[in-house]
Short mmCIF file of C-alpha atoms and ligand atoms in Angstrom, two decimals:
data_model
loop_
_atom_site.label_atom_id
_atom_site.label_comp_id
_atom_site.label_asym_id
_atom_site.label_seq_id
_atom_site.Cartn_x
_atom_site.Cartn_y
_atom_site.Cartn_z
CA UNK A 1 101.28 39.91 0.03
CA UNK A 2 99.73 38.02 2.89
CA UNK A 3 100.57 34.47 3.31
CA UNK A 4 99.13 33.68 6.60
CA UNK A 5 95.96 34.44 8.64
CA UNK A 6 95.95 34.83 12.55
CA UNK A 7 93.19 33.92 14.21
CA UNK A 8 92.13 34.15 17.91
CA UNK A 9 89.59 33.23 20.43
CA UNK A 10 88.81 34.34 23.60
CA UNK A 11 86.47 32.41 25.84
CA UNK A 12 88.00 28.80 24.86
CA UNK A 13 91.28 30.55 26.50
CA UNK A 14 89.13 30.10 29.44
CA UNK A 15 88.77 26.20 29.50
CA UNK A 16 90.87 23.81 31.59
CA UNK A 17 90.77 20.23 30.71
CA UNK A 18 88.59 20.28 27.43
CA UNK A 19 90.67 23.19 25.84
CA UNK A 20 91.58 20.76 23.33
CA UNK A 21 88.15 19.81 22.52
CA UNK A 22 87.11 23.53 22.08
CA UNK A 23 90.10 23.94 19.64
CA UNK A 24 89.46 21.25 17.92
CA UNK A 25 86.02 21.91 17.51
CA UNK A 26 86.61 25.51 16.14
CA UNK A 27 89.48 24.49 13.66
CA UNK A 28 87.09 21.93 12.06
CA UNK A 29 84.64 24.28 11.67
CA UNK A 30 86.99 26.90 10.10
CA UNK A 31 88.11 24.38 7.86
CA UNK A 32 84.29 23.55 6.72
CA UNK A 33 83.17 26.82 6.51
CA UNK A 34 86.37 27.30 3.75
CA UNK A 35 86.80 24.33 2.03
CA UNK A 36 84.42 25.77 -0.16
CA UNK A 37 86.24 28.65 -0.95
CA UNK A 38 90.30 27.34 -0.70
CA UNK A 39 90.02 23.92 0.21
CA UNK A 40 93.92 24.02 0.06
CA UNK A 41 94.46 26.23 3.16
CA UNK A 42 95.71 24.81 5.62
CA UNK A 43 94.91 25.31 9.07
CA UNK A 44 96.88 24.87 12.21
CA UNK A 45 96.78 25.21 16.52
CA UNK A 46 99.78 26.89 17.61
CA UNK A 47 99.82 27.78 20.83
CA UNK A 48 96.84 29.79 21.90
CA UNK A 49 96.25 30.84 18.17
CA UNK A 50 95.02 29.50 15.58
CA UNK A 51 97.03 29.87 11.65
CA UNK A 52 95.71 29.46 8.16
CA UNK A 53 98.18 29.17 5.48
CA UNK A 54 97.21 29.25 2.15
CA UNK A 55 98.80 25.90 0.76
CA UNK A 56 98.92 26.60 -2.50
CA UNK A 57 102.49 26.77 -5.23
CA UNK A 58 103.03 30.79 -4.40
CA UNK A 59 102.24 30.51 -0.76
CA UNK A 60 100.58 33.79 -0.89
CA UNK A 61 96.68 34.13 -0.52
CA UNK A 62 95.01 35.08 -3.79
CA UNK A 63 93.91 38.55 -3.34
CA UNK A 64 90.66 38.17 -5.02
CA UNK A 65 89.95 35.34 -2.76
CA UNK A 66 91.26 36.35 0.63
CA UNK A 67 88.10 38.41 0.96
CA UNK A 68 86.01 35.93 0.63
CA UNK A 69 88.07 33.67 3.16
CA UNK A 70 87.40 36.57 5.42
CA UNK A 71 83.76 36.70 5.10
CA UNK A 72 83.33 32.75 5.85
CA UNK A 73 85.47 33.54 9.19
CA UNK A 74 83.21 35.89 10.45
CA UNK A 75 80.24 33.35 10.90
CA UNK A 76 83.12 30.73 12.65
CA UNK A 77 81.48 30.97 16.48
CA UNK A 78 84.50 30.68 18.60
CA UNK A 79 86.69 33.01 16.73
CA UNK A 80 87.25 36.47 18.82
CA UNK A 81 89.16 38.38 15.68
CA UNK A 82 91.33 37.57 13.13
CA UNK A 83 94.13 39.57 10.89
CA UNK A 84 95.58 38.42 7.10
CA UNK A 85 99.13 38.80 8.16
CA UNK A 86 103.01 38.47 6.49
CA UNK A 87 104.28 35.32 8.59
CA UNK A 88 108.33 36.46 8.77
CA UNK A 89 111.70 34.90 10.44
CA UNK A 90 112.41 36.62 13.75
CA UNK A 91 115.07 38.70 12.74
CA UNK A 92 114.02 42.14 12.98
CA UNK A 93 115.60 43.41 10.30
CA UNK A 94 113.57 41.32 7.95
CA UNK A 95 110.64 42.58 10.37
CA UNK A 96 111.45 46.18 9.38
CA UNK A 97 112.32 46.48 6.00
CA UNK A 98 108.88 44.21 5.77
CA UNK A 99 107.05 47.07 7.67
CA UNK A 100 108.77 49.42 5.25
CA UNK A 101 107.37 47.86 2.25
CA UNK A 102 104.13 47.48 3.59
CA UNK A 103 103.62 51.21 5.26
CA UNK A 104 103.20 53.02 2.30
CA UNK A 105 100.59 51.14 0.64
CA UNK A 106 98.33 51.19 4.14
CA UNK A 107 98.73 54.95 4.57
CA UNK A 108 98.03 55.42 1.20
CA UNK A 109 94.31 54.04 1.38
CA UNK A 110 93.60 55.75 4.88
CA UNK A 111 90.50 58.64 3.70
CA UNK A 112 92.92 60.53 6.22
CA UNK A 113 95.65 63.04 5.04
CA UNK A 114 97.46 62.77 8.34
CA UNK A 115 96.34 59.31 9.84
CA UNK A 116 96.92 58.25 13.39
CA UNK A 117 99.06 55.35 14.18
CA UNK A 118 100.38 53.27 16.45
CA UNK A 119 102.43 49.99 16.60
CA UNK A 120 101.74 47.25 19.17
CA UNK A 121 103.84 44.38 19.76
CA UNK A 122 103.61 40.92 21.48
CA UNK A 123 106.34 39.01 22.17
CA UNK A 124 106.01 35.03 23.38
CA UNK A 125 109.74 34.73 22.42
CA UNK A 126 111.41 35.79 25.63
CA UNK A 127 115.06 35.06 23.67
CA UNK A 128 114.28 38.14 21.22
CA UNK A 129 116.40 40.85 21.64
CA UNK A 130 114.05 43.80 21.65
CA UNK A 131 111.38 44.06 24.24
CA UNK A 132 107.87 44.72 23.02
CA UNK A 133 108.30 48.47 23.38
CA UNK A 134 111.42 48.64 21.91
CA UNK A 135 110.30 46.90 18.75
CA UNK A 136 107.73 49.39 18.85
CA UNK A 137 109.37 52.27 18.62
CA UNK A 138 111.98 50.74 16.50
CA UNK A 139 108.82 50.42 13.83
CA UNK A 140 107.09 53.73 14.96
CA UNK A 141 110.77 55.31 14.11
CA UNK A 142 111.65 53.37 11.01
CA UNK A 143 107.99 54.20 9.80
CA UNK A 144 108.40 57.55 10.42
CA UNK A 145 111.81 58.01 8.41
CA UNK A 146 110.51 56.49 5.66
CA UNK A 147 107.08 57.92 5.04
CA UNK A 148 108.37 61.87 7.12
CA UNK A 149 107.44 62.61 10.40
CA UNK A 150 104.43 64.56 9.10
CA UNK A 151 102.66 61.94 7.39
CA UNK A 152 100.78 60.49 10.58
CA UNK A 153 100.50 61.07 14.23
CA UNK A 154 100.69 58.89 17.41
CA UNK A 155 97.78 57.84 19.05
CA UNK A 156 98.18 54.38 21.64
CA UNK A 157 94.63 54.26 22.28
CA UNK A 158 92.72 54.33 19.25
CA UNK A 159 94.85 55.08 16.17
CA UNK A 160 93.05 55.18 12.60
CA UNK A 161 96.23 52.49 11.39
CA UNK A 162 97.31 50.34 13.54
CA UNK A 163 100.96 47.64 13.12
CA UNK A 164 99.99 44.79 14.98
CA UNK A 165 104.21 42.66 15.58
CA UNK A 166 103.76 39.16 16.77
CA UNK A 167 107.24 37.52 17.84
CA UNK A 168 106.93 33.44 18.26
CA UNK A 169 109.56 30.91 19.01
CA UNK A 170 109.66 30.02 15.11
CA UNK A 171 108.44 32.97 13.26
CA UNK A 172 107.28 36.28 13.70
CA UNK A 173 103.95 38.27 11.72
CA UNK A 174 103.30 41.86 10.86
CA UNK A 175 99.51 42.82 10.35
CA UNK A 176 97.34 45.70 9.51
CA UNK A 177 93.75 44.39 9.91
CA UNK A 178 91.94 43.43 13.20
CA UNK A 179 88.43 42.05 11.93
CA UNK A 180 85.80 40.87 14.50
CA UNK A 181 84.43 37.32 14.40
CA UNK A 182 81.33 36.77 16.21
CA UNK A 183 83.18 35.44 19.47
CA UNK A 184 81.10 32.59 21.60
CA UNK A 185 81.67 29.18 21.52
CA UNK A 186 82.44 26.68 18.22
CA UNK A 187 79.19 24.93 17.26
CA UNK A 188 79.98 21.25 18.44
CA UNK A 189 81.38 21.99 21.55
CA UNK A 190 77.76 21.24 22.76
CA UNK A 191 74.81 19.04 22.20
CA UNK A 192 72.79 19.40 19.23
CA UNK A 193 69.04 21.70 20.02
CA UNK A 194 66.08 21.78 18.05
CA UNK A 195 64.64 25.54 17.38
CA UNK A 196 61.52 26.04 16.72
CA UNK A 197 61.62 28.34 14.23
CA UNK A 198 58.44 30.71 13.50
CA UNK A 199 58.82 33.25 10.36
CA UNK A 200 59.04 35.85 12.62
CA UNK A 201 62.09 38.17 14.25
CA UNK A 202 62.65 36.37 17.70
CA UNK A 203 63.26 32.85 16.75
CA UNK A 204 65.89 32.91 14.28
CA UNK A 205 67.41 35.47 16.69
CA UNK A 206 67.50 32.59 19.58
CA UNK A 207 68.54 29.97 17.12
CA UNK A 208 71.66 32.12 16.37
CA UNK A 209 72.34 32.74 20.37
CA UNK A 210 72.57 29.18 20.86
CA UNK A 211 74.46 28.30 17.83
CA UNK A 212 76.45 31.02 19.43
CA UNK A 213 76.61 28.97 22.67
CA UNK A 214 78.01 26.15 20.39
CA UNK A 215 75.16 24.20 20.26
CA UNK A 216 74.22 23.18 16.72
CA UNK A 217 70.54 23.29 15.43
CA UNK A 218 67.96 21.87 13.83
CA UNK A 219 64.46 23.57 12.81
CA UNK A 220 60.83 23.10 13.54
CA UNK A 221 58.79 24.94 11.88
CA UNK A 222 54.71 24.74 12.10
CA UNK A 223 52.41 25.94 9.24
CA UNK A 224 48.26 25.23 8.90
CA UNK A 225 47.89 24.28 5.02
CA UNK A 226 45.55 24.66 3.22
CA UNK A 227 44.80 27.57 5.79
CA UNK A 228 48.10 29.48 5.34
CA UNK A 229 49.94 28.96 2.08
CA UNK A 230 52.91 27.58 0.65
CA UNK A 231 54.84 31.08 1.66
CA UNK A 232 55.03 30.42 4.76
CA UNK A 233 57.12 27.47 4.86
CA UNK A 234 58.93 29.21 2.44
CA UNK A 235 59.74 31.91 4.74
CA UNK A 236 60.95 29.92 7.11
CA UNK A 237 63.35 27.75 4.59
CA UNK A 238 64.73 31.30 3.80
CA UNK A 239 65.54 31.69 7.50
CA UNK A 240 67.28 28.38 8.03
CA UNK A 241 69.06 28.82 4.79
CA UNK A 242 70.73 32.28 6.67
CA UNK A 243 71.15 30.63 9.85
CA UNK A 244 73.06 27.28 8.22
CA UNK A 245 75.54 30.14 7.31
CA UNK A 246 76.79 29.81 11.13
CA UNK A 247 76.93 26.04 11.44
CA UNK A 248 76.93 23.02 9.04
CA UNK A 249 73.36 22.74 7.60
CA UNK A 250 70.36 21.72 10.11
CA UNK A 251 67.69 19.92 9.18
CA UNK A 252 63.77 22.07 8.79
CA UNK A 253 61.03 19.41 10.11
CA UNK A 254 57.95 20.77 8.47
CA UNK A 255 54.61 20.27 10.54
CA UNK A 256 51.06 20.60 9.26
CA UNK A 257 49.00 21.79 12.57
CA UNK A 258 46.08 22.23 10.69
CA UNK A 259 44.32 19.19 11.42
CA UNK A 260 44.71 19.90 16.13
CA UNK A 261 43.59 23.26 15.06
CA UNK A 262 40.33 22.19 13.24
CA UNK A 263 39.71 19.65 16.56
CA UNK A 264 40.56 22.76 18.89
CA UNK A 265 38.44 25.28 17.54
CA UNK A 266 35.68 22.43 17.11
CA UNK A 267 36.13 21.22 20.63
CA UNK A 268 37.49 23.98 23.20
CA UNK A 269 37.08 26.84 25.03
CA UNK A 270 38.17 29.42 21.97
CA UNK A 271 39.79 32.02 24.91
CA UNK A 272 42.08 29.16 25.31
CA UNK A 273 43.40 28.07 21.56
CA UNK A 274 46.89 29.52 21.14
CA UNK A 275 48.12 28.17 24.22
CA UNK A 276 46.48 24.73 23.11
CA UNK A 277 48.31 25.17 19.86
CA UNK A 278 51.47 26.01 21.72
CA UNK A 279 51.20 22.75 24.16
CA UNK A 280 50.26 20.90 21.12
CA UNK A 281 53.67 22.08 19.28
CA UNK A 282 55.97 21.81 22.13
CA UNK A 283 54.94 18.19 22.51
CA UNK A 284 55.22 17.74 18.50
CA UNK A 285 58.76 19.50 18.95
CA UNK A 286 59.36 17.40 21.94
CA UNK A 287 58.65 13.98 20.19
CA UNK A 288 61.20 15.12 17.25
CA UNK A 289 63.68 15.85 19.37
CA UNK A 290 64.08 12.33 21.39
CA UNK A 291 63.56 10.62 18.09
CA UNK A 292 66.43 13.14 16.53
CA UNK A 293 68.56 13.00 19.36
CA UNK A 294 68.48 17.14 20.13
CA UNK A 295 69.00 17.39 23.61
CA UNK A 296 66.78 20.72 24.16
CA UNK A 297 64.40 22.60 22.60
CA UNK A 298 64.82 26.58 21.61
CA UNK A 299 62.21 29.13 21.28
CA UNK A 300 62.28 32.83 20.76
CA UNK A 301 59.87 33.56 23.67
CA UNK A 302 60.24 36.57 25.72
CA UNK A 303 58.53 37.46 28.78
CA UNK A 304 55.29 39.45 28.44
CA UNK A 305 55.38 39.88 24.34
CA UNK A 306 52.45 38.30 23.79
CA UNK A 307 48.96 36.52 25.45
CA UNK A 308 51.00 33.42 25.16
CA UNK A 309 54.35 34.62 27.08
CA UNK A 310 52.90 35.82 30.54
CA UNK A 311 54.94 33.53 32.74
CA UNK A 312 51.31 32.29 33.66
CA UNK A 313 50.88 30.73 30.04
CA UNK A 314 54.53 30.23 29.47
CA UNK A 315 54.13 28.17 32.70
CA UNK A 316 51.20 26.15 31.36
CA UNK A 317 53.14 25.45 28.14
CA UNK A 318 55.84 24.33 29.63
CA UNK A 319 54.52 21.60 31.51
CA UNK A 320 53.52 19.59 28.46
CA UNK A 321 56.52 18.46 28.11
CA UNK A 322 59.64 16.80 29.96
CA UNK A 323 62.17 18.60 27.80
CA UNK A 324 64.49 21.69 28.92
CA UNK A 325 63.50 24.61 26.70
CA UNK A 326 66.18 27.30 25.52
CA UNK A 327 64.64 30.42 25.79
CA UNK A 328 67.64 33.43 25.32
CA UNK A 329 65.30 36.31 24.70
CA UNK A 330 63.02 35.85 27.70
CA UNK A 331 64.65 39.02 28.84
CA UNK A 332 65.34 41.00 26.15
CA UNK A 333 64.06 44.32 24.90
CA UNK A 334 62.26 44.19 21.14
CA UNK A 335 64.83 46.63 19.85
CA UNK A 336 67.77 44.11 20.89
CA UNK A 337 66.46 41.42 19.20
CA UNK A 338 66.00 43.60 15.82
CA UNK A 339 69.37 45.18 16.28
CA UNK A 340 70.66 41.38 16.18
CA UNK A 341 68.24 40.37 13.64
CA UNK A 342 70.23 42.95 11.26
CA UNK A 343 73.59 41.86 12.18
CA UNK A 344 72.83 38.65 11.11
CA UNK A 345 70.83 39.64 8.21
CA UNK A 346 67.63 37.74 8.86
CA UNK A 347 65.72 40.88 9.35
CA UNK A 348 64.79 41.41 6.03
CA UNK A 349 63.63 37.99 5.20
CA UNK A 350 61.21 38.15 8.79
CA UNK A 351 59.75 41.13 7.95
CA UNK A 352 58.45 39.13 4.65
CA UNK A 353 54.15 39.51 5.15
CA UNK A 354 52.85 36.06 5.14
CA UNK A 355 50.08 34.15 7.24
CA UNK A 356 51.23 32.69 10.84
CA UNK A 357 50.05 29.72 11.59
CA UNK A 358 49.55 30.75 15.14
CA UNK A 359 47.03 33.00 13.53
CA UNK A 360 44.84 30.70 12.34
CA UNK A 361 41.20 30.68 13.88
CA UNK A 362 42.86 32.47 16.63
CA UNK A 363 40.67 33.97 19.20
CA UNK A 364 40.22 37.97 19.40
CA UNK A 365 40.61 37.81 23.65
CA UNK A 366 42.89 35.39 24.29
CA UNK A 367 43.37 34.06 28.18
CA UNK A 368 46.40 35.90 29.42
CA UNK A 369 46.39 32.93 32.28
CA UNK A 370 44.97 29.77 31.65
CA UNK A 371 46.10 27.07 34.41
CA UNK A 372 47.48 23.81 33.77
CA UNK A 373 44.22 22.31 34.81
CA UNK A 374 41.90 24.32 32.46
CA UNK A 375 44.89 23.32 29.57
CA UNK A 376 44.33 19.73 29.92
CA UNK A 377 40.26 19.85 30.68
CA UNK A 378 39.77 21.76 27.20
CA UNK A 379 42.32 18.57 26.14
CA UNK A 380 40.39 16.03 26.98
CA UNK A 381 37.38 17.52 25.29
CA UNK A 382 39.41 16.26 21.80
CA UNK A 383 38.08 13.05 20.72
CA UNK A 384 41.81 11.32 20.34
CA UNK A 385 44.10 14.08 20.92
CA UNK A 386 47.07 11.43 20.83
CA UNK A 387 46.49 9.93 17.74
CA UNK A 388 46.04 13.38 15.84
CA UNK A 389 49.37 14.52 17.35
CA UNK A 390 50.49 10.88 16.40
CA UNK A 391 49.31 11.32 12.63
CA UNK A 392 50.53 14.87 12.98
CA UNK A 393 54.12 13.76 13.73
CA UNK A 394 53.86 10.79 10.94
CA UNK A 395 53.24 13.17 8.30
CA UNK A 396 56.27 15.73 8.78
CA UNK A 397 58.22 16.48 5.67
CA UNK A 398 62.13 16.97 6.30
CA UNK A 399 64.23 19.28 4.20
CA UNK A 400 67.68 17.81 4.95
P1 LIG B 501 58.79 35.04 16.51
O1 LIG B 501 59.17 36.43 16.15
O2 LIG B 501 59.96 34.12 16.67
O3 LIG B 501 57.70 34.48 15.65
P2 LIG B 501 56.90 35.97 18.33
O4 LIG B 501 57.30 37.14 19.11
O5 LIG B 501 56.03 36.15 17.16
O6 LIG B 501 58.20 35.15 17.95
P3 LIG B 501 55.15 33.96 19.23
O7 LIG B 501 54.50 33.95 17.92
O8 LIG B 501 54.34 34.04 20.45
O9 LIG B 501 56.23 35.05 19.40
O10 LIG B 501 56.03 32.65 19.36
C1 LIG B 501 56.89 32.40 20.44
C2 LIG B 501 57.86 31.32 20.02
O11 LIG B 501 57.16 30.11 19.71
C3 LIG B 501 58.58 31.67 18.72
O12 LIG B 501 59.70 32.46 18.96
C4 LIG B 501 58.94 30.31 18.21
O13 LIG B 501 60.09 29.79 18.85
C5 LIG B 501 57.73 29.48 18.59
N1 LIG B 501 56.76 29.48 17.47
C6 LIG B 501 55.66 30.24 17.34
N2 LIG B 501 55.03 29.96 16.19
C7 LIG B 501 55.74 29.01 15.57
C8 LIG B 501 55.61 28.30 14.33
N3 LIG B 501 54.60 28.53 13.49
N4 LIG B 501 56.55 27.38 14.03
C9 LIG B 501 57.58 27.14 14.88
N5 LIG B 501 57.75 27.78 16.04
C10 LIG B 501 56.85 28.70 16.40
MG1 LIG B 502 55.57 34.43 15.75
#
């Protein structure tokens, strides 16, 4: 019965000048993420919302595939909610009788016996006839005749059903469903980042803020074969396989660190490893990123998780590089990050037990502050620290 979905954003309301460049940005997207799907919807910009129609000989959406439509929107950054709607002349007789036909069927699948309801209207077409309260209660009444005055009660503020009335210039829509889309800004609207992207909870957790931010990713992930295996990586390709479901696919640069490590623990200070290793990785990421064009680098780092994020060591970390890093958890509470770890299902696939590279030959104490100065003393105690990282970056593997 639908033949038209509405969709709406929020934040890209908010832009001046490069409105059209947001809009643009977030149609494309929804048009990627269902081409798969229906590749003969068609999608339009009409005036602050955004309208997919299914293009196809009955001009209805198939109801077997509508869901699935759905579930692609809901990964479309940019989009604030969207409703499968009936897309109607304004006349509100046809508007009514429409309601009429619909009504029973909604009330009928509420678990409720007596439902709450409500009808809210918007009108853009200042011509129409009826004001957005009087279509309202023209509905509410109609409704109500129809179904008995029994059958539901009013509630404006949060009704179990609600009959959402859009009146336009050229058409008018009637819908039941308000679903959520995860808001933010459409991936492309800025420059491409690379995350580096651990198996663990926090990174794919930042990759998805930023994504969120609009800025599409690609992955960096570090592993120590032969000292951690094959799983590992594997892990990780799991985790950039559920992130590409929010943005057309990044690339996962796959680094062997194995090789520094062995020169580190045969060379330095062993207090003083991981935040070698980390210097050592933000460089690596650093070098990838120029060569890739990524504009910043992304980390799931928050302040004072770990020996290696005091803002001491985060400090000395940081200044290996010339590179802004992204780092959208530095403030966040562990049980944050998990919550949005399960709403965007990559929990399960962190919580997967296999060897860290970080782990390897790591040291039982590590320094909780080691200055820049100590960082790059132990450094220069590795015979040709540039042409391992050199080798190191020569030898990365790409899934693309
Ligand atoms: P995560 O849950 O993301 O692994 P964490 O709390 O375990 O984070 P650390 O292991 O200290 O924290 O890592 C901090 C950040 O450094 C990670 O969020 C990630 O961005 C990056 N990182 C750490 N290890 C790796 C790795 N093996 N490959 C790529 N990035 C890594
Ligand atoms: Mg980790």
């Amino acid at each position: 019965m639908f033949n038209c979905i509405i969709c709406r954003y929020h934040e890209i309301a908010t832009k001046g000048n490069n409105r059209n460049m947001f809009e643009k940005c977030l149609v494309d997207n929804m048009r990627h993420a269902v081409k798969s799907i229906a590749p003969e919807c068609r999608i339009k910009r009409i005036r602050g919302r955004v309208w997919i129609e299914p293009g196809n000989d009955s001009g209805f959406f198939d109801p077997e595939i509508l869901p699935q439509i759905c579930g692609k929107l809901k990964n479309v950054f940019g989009l604030e909610s969207f409703s499968p709607a009936v897309l109607l002349p304004v006349d509100m007789d046809v508007i009514r009788q429409t309601a009429l036909e619909l009504a029973p069927e909604v009330f009928a699948a509420s678990s409720k016996e007596c439902p709450s309801f409500r009808v809210r209207a918007r009108r853009s077409n200042k011509r129409f006839a009826l004001t957005s309260n009087q279509i309202e209660i023209d509905l509410v009444t109609a409704i109500a005749e129809k179904l008995g005055e029994n059958s539901f009660t009013i509630n404006l503020k949060n009704a179990d059903i609600t009959l959402g009335c859009e009146i336009r210039d050229e058409f008018s829509a009637l819908y039941f469903d308000v679903i959520h889309g995860p808001g933010g800004l459409p991936v492309g609207s800025n420059p491409r980042v690379l995350t580096l992207l651990s198996g663990g909870i926090d990174s794919p957790v930042a990759a998805w803020q930023i994504m969120k931010r609009g800025s599409p990713t690609d992955y960096i992930t570090f592993h120590s074969s032969p000292y951690t295996p094959p799983e590992t990586v594997d892990k990780v390709r799991g985790l950039a396989a559920k992130l590409n479901t929010f943005q057309r696919k990044g690339r996962l640069f796959i680094v062997n660190l194995a090789e520094f490590q062995k020169a580190v623990r045969d060379n330095c200070s062993e207090r003083l490893r991981t935040v070698l290793y980390r210097r050592a990785m933000f460089r690596i990421a650093e070098a990838v990123a120029r060569r890739e064009d990524c504009k910043a680098l992304v980390t799931g780092e928050a302040l004072g998780q770990v020996a290696s994020q005091t803002v001491a060591n985060m400090d000395t970390i940081n200044r290996a590089i010339d590179m802004l890093v992204l780092r959208p958890l530095v403030g966040a509470d562990k049980l944050e990050t998990i919550a949005i770890a399960e709403k965007i299902d990559t929990m399960k696939q962190s919580s997967v037990q296999v060897p860290d590279s970080c782990t390897v030959f790591a040291p039982s104490n590590p320094a909780t502050s080691a200055p820049v100065d100590l960082a790059l003393k132990e450094e220069s105690k590795i015979p040709d620290y540039a042409g391992i990282l050199e080798k190191i970056i020569q030898d990365i593997e790409i899934d693309a």
